[in-house]
Amino acid sequence: MLTYTIQPKGLVSPGINTCQGCMIDVIFRNVLDILGEDTALVIPPGCAAQFSGCGPESAITVPGIQGNLENSAAIAAGIAAGFRFQGNDHTQVVAIAGDGGTVDIGLQSLSGAMERNDNILYICYDNQAYMNTGIQGSSSTPYAASTTTTPAGKPVGSKDLIRIVMAHNVPYAATASVSHLPDLRKKVKKAKEIKGCRVLHILSPCPTGWGYPSAKTVEIARKAVDSGAWVLLEYENGKVTLGRKPAALGDVAEYMSMQKRFAGIGEDAVATAAKNVTDRYAYLEKLAQIG
Amino acid sequence: MEMQQNTPTNTPKKRRVLGPCSHVLVAYNTGSWRMVRPVADQEKCVRCGICAGYCPVAAITVDKKADLMEIDYTYCKGCGICANECPKEAIAMKPEGGEN
Ligand SMILES: Cc1ncc(C[n+]2csc(CCOP(=O)(O)OP(=O)(O)O)c2C)c(N)n1
Ligand code: SF4
Ligand code: SF4
Ligand code: SF4
Ligand SMILES: [Mg+2]
């Protein structure tokens, strides 16, 4: 039983202690708006953990459990198995985890769930570092970005989560961004209709960790998409479909200059980052041509 | 409902944390964080709803039919995303406590 002390906005509380300009709230509100009340969430530690709460307080009107960074997908798979045993084929089981809890620490359990094709929706909101514990670098942190564990800029690039996911032959996977909400909603809707292990990877810029004014979250996310630093795509039944071609593919200089985490990096590093982006896009284009 | 054993986390000074845990829907007073407040120019606003979609705390109501655009300041954090994204530049961020 949930006691309402306030009126939620959608299925989410309106007053959550995410930083000014953080849009994790918007991800939750849109996802739950589409999935509806017949949903159970698994949320590991991280900035999103406050949604399911750790004491008696909750910020969502659906059941949520806070697990561990290692095992969000495993917990979700277990809940889904329990529902199946009960003959419940309608409740959506959804894990919503950060990049650290997905691409680093929780990768093995996600990999297992994808291998077994457990009936879960796994959502990674990617703020490209361990933000909740003070901006430590993760394997989603991009090349040259400064974090407290990569103070001189990350010397290597990030793991390509969506390609790791595709390698598991899941029925549906997609990338999305908080700047492109109709696109994000369309992908959540599609994922809702499909059975099996579905994965969404959503860009969620972090004013606190990336170092930009709180008003710029959407603008930065849009710049990431327009420059190809974040590529919108879908993977369905083995087929890759890219979103509209980035308007300024490889033009990452302005995107990077808007963020303190890239402050002071040289022209060489910007050129390398640009090349990484265009090379990756060329590869994804080839994938999209297959099949 | 079956409850968890009431032992390890039950120290007199600490709040008990037992399963089932989170059962009270709350909101924090995030409106108190606000240093600047979004103020809409109702003449410039075309009720497109873009600001409302992006607002992290869902503080903005836009209804084209009712010709309405309204900001509820209760939880507004003053982040400025609405003002930054408005295509008509109809929202200005004004210092909290100053004149409108
Ligand atoms: C195994 C393990 N290591 C470290 C921690 C401490 N910890 C709690 S939240 C967190 C950050 C998680 O980062 P991410 O998943 O990217 O989410 P974000 O905080 O960025 O939202 C860490 C390292 C933990 N809870 N468990
Ligand atoms: S640290 Fe970043 S991701 Fe975490 S709540 Fe703040 S803005 Fe959001
Ligand atoms: S984005 Fe601007 S024009 Fe559109 S509804 Fe909001 S204030 Fe009005
Ligand atoms: S300033 Fe931020 S929190 Fe306040 S109404 Fe605008 S977008 Fe919403
Ligand atoms: Mg993170």
XYZ file of C-alpha atoms and ligand atoms in Angstrom:
442
model
C 0.000 0.000 0.000
C 1.268 3.408 -0.932
C 0.413 6.429 1.156
C 0.177 9.603 -0.904
C 1.419 12.687 0.914
C 1.504 14.655 -2.327
C -0.061 14.605 -5.768
C 2.275 12.896 -8.258
C 2.869 14.284 -11.740
C 2.194 11.289 -13.882
C 3.473 8.327 -11.880
C 6.407 10.302 -10.477
C 6.786 12.726 -7.578
C 7.293 16.343 -8.641
C 9.948 17.108 -6.009
C 12.999 14.876 -6.298
C 16.488 15.660 -5.103
C 18.120 15.297 -8.494
C 20.245 18.375 -9.219
C 18.865 21.470 -10.910
C 18.823 20.715 -14.619
C 18.989 16.924 -14.240
C 16.584 15.143 -16.546
C 16.519 11.661 -15.027
C 13.085 12.731 -13.743
C 11.935 13.284 -17.317
C 13.118 9.809 -18.309
C 11.198 8.224 -15.431
C 8.066 10.257 -16.083
C 7.985 9.405 -19.779
C 8.839 5.730 -19.310
C 6.188 5.247 -16.620
C 3.660 7.302 -18.567
C 3.933 4.779 -21.387
C 4.344 1.572 -19.377
C 1.571 2.447 -16.932
C 0.869 1.305 -13.385
C 1.297 -2.379 -14.168
C 5.062 -2.049 -13.854
C 7.719 -3.056 -11.337
C 11.065 -1.276 -11.246
C 14.541 -2.359 -10.231
C 16.894 0.535 -9.578
C 20.460 0.079 -8.334
C 22.440 2.644 -6.315
C 23.185 5.811 -8.262
C 21.399 9.086 -8.842
C 18.204 7.271 -9.855
C 18.067 5.279 -6.614
C 16.126 8.030 -4.902
C 13.158 7.213 -7.115
C 12.509 3.856 -5.471
C 13.706 5.234 -2.167
C 15.882 3.650 0.482
C 13.808 4.458 3.547
C 10.014 4.588 3.692
C 9.890 7.400 1.122
C 9.304 6.724 -2.537
C 9.150 8.990 -5.558
C 7.189 6.672 -7.826
C 3.703 5.227 -7.549
C 4.686 1.768 -8.803
C 6.635 -0.835 -6.806
C 10.391 -0.386 -6.969
C 13.287 -2.209 -5.410
C 16.788 -0.917 -4.920
C 19.176 -3.750 -5.610
C 22.929 -3.630 -6.056
C 25.077 -2.194 -8.803
C 26.049 -5.708 -9.878
C 22.688 -7.321 -10.311
C 19.872 -5.108 -11.613
C 19.278 -7.322 -14.625
C 19.459 -10.478 -12.483
C 16.924 -9.131 -9.985
C 14.639 -8.055 -12.814
C 15.022 -11.491 -14.431
C 14.118 -13.124 -11.116
C 11.005 -10.970 -10.716
C 10.016 -11.755 -14.309
C 10.472 -15.477 -13.628
C 8.279 -15.158 -10.549
C 5.556 -13.446 -12.549
C 5.779 -16.144 -15.204
C 5.382 -18.798 -12.508
C 2.277 -16.987 -11.277
C 0.869 -16.922 -14.782
C 1.262 -13.150 -14.933
C 2.259 -12.192 -18.456
C 1.227 -8.544 -18.256
C 3.356 -6.805 -15.623
C 6.350 -5.043 -17.138
C 9.574 -5.623 -15.214
C 11.954 -2.772 -15.802
C 15.492 -2.129 -14.605
C 16.682 1.477 -14.738
C 20.388 1.766 -14.054
C 23.210 4.246 -14.590
C 26.167 3.701 -16.865
C 28.428 2.546 -14.035
C 25.775 0.046 -12.971
C 25.414 -1.115 -16.560
C 28.552 -0.879 -18.635
C 30.960 -1.659 -15.776
C 29.621 -3.254 -12.623
C 26.342 -4.770 -13.821
C 27.526 -5.901 -17.234
C 27.774 -9.596 -16.405
C 24.231 -9.829 -15.082
C 22.893 -7.836 -18.040
C 24.812 -10.140 -20.364
C 23.227 -13.181 -18.707
C 19.724 -11.730 -18.961
C 20.308 -10.920 -22.633
C 21.658 -14.403 -23.275
C 18.599 -16.023 -21.657
C 16.327 -13.454 -23.313
C 14.576 -12.866 -19.999
C 11.366 -10.927 -20.321
C 12.620 -7.580 -18.989
C 13.098 -4.036 -20.198
C 16.543 -2.794 -19.247
C 17.126 0.950 -19.389
C 20.535 2.531 -18.949
C 20.474 6.284 -18.387
C 23.933 7.363 -19.361
C 25.498 10.371 -17.648
C 28.926 9.039 -18.574
C 30.422 8.673 -15.087
C 29.726 7.505 -11.530
C 27.947 10.726 -10.664
C 26.279 9.866 -7.401
C 29.563 9.107 -5.652
C 31.403 12.158 -6.953
C 32.116 11.907 -10.677
C 34.451 8.922 -10.978
C 35.211 7.827 -14.523
C 33.297 4.836 -15.898
C 33.745 2.828 -19.060
C 31.047 5.053 -20.529
C 33.108 8.184 -19.884
C 34.171 9.475 -23.287
C 37.705 10.016 -24.498
C 39.406 13.124 -23.048
C 36.732 13.804 -20.422
C 38.031 14.813 -17.021
C 36.586 13.073 -13.963
C 37.959 12.726 -10.437
C 39.658 9.470 -11.489
C 40.757 10.787 -14.882
C 41.811 14.306 -13.873
C 43.955 14.806 -16.970
C 41.231 13.544 -19.290
C 40.324 9.933 -20.005
C 43.105 8.471 -22.130
C 40.881 5.912 -23.868
C 37.418 5.914 -25.402
C 34.228 4.417 -24.018
C 32.825 0.911 -24.349
C 30.176 0.771 -27.029
C 27.243 -0.538 -24.994
C 24.748 -0.736 -27.826
C 27.125 -2.870 -29.884
C 27.689 -5.142 -26.889
C 23.908 -5.458 -26.618
C 23.513 -6.181 -30.335
C 26.083 -8.937 -30.048
C 23.592 -10.738 -27.769
C 20.913 -10.846 -30.473
C 18.222 -9.356 -28.254
C 14.821 -8.829 -29.892
C 14.892 -5.046 -29.457
C 17.430 -2.412 -28.472
C 17.636 1.307 -29.094
C 19.468 4.458 -28.132
C 17.650 7.652 -27.199
C 18.317 11.093 -25.788
C 16.532 13.431 -23.386
C 16.666 16.071 -26.117
C 14.476 13.984 -28.440
C 11.440 13.107 -26.336
C 8.975 12.008 -29.055
C 11.675 9.648 -30.379
C 12.355 8.371 -26.856
C 8.642 7.769 -26.253
C 8.255 5.974 -29.563
C 11.075 3.606 -28.614
C 9.662 2.911 -25.143
C 6.288 2.169 -26.745
C 7.895 -0.232 -29.180
C 9.854 -1.939 -26.399
C 6.645 -2.333 -24.387
C 5.028 -4.353 -27.151
C 7.905 -6.817 -27.510
C 8.580 -9.839 -25.306
C 12.045 -10.846 -24.222
C 15.078 -8.823 -23.191
C 14.805 -5.287 -24.487
C 17.468 -2.658 -23.871
C 17.293 1.128 -24.096
C 20.383 3.300 -23.761
C 19.424 6.898 -23.027
C 21.779 9.877 -22.996
C 21.212 11.945 -19.852
C 23.666 14.853 -19.593
C 24.686 15.823 -16.073
C 25.232 19.518 -15.319
C 27.076 18.673 -12.111
C 29.514 16.171 -13.574
C 29.959 17.621 -17.038
C 30.277 21.222 -15.885
C 27.725 23.339 -17.707
C 24.886 25.628 -16.579
C 21.735 23.732 -15.568
C 19.670 25.399 -18.313
C 21.740 23.703 -21.023
C 20.917 20.026 -20.498
C 18.653 19.689 -23.523
C 20.891 21.903 -25.662
C 23.949 19.773 -24.827
C 22.091 16.532 -25.487
C 20.939 17.906 -28.834
C 24.505 18.940 -29.692
C 25.648 15.412 -28.869
C 23.121 14.009 -31.329
C 23.788 16.626 -34.014
C 27.540 16.014 -33.892
C 27.244 12.233 -33.814
C 28.836 12.035 -30.365
C 25.564 10.259 -29.492
C 23.979 8.241 -32.281
C 20.258 7.524 -32.299
C 19.540 4.029 -33.598
C 17.300 1.018 -33.298
C 18.142 -2.661 -33.438
C 15.215 -4.925 -34.165
C 15.266 -8.558 -35.264
C 18.930 -8.306 -36.141
C 18.505 -5.190 -38.252
C 20.113 -1.847 -37.408
C 18.257 1.323 -38.347
C 19.961 4.671 -37.862
C 18.063 7.843 -37.036
C 18.381 10.904 -39.206
C 22.000 11.507 -40.222
C 23.653 13.927 -37.747
C 23.448 17.478 -39.087
C 27.086 18.221 -38.283
C 28.711 14.801 -38.091
C 32.135 14.964 -36.445
C 31.764 18.597 -35.459
C 32.386 17.929 -31.772
C 34.495 21.002 -30.977
C 31.562 23.190 -29.957
C 29.872 20.366 -28.049
C 33.046 19.791 -26.087
C 33.755 23.478 -25.519
C 30.421 23.846 -23.709
C 31.539 21.468 -20.930
C 34.146 21.968 -18.225
C 35.050 18.275 -18.297
C 36.751 18.945 -21.627
C 38.334 22.245 -20.537
C 41.941 22.696 -21.510
C 42.184 19.760 -23.874
C 44.322 20.429 -26.919
C 43.384 20.586 -30.576
C 44.895 17.140 -31.093
C 42.506 15.632 -28.558
C 39.530 17.358 -30.184
C 40.646 16.011 -33.561
C 40.983 12.501 -32.116
C 37.520 12.759 -30.551
C 36.109 13.922 -33.890
C 37.763 11.018 -35.701
C 36.405 8.533 -33.140
C 32.932 9.885 -33.779
C 33.099 9.774 -37.585
C 34.776 6.337 -37.599
C 32.103 4.921 -35.323
C 29.354 6.431 -37.431
C 30.848 4.958 -40.609
C 30.902 1.555 -38.934
C 27.286 1.870 -37.792
C 26.272 2.916 -41.309
C 27.816 -0.284 -42.629
C 25.894 -2.290 -40.040
C 22.702 -0.545 -41.091
C 23.306 -1.577 -44.688
C 23.332 -5.268 -43.775
C 20.126 -7.209 -44.105
C 1.530 -9.161 5.003
C 4.649 -10.982 6.112
C 7.248 -8.569 7.455
C 11.010 -8.820 7.602
C 12.685 -9.547 10.929
C 13.036 -6.392 12.907
C 16.648 -6.739 13.986
C 19.820 -5.385 12.402
C 18.718 -1.926 11.369
C 16.551 -1.314 14.388
C 18.667 0.868 16.627
C 16.782 3.278 18.836
C 18.155 6.443 17.256
C 17.977 5.330 13.645
C 14.836 5.076 11.647
C 13.808 1.505 11.071
C 14.261 0.328 7.536
C 12.144 -2.738 7.013
C 10.611 -4.442 4.062
C 8.309 -3.651 2.485
C 10.225 -0.387 2.532
C 9.191 2.554 0.454
C 5.493 3.014 0.955
C 5.071 6.776 1.341
C 5.002 8.897 -1.785
C 6.791 12.131 -0.959
C 8.092 15.260 -2.618
C 10.943 17.365 -1.307
C 10.786 21.114 -1.122
C 12.812 21.596 -4.289
C 11.148 24.973 -4.862
C 13.316 26.329 -2.064
C 16.446 25.772 -4.208
C 15.355 28.346 -6.735
C 17.652 31.356 -7.210
C 15.984 32.525 -10.404
C 12.387 32.022 -11.420
C 10.949 31.475 -14.879
C 8.460 34.189 -15.818
C 6.452 33.780 -19.000
C 5.491 36.532 -21.399
C 1.944 35.470 -22.208
C 1.916 37.616 -25.353
C 4.953 35.908 -26.876
C 3.961 32.368 -25.851
C 2.311 30.353 -28.630
C 1.278 27.429 -26.341
C 3.495 24.938 -28.161
C 4.190 22.944 -24.985
C 7.905 22.416 -25.584
C 8.853 23.888 -22.204
C 6.355 21.642 -20.424
C 7.780 18.484 -21.985
C 11.313 19.247 -20.878
C 10.602 20.574 -17.378
C 12.196 18.081 -14.959
C 9.614 18.652 -12.237
C 6.620 18.897 -14.583
C 5.812 22.354 -13.256
C 4.429 23.753 -16.498
C 0.913 23.282 -17.810
C 0.218 24.199 -21.407
C -3.203 23.809 -22.964
C -3.557 25.160 -26.451
C -7.337 24.865 -26.539
C -7.769 26.672 -23.249
C -5.102 29.195 -24.332
C -3.222 28.461 -21.131
C 0.438 28.427 -20.111
C 1.036 28.281 -16.400
C 4.033 27.646 -14.168
C 3.529 26.152 -10.720
C 6.433 27.318 -8.584
C 5.937 24.851 -5.741
C 8.658 22.465 -6.945
C 10.307 24.541 -9.707
C 14.065 24.302 -9.157
C 14.831 27.334 -11.310
C 17.001 25.270 -13.634
C 16.206 27.436 -16.666
C 15.717 24.588 -19.136
C 12.243 25.900 -20.070
C 13.627 29.356 -20.865
C 16.559 27.909 -22.801
C 14.323 25.687 -24.936
C 11.419 28.017 -25.662
C 11.544 28.719 -29.399
C 9.769 32.064 -28.893
C 12.017 33.249 -26.057
C 8.856 33.775 -24.089
C 10.338 32.804 -20.722
C 12.709 35.040 -18.783
C 14.647 33.908 -15.725
C 14.322 36.594 -13.052
C 16.133 36.729 -9.707
C 14.079 35.239 -6.929
C 12.904 37.837 -4.453
C 13.318 40.697 -6.936
C 10.557 42.472 -8.783
C 8.668 40.455 -11.346
C 29.721 -2.757 -6.045
C 29.532 -1.359 -5.644
N 30.565 -0.483 -5.813
C 30.420 0.799 -5.465
C 29.233 1.250 -4.949
C 29.084 2.696 -4.573
N 28.252 3.427 -5.486
C 26.983 3.746 -5.191
S 26.214 4.643 -6.366
C 27.614 4.616 -7.326
C 27.634 5.337 -8.645
C 26.912 4.603 -9.718
O 27.164 5.196 -10.961
P 26.156 5.041 -12.137
O 25.656 3.654 -12.211
O 26.775 5.582 -13.369
O 24.917 5.944 -11.710
P 24.938 7.531 -11.455
O 25.363 7.743 -10.044
O 25.861 8.141 -12.430
O 23.525 7.939 -11.676
C 28.648 3.926 -6.700
C 30.001 3.748 -7.253
C 28.189 0.324 -4.781
N 26.998 0.700 -4.308
N 28.362 -0.960 -5.140
S 24.865 14.339 -10.277
Fe 24.226 14.515 -12.408
S 23.005 12.692 -12.849
Fe 23.171 12.885 -10.627
S 21.336 14.002 -9.970
Fe 22.961 15.511 -10.298
S 22.726 16.168 -12.435
Fe 21.570 14.257 -12.189
S 7.996 26.756 -25.098
Fe 7.625 28.974 -25.103
S 6.063 29.283 -26.648
Fe 6.053 27.098 -26.181
S 4.515 26.868 -24.561
Fe 6.466 27.169 -23.530
S 6.614 29.371 -23.162
Fe 5.010 29.053 -24.687
S 13.053 26.557 -14.373
Fe 13.330 24.324 -14.615
S 12.081 23.444 -12.979
Fe 11.379 25.586 -13.220
S 9.700 25.494 -14.667
Fe 11.546 25.881 -15.876
S 12.246 23.824 -16.521
Fe 10.780 23.537 -14.823
Mg 26.468 7.385 -14.299
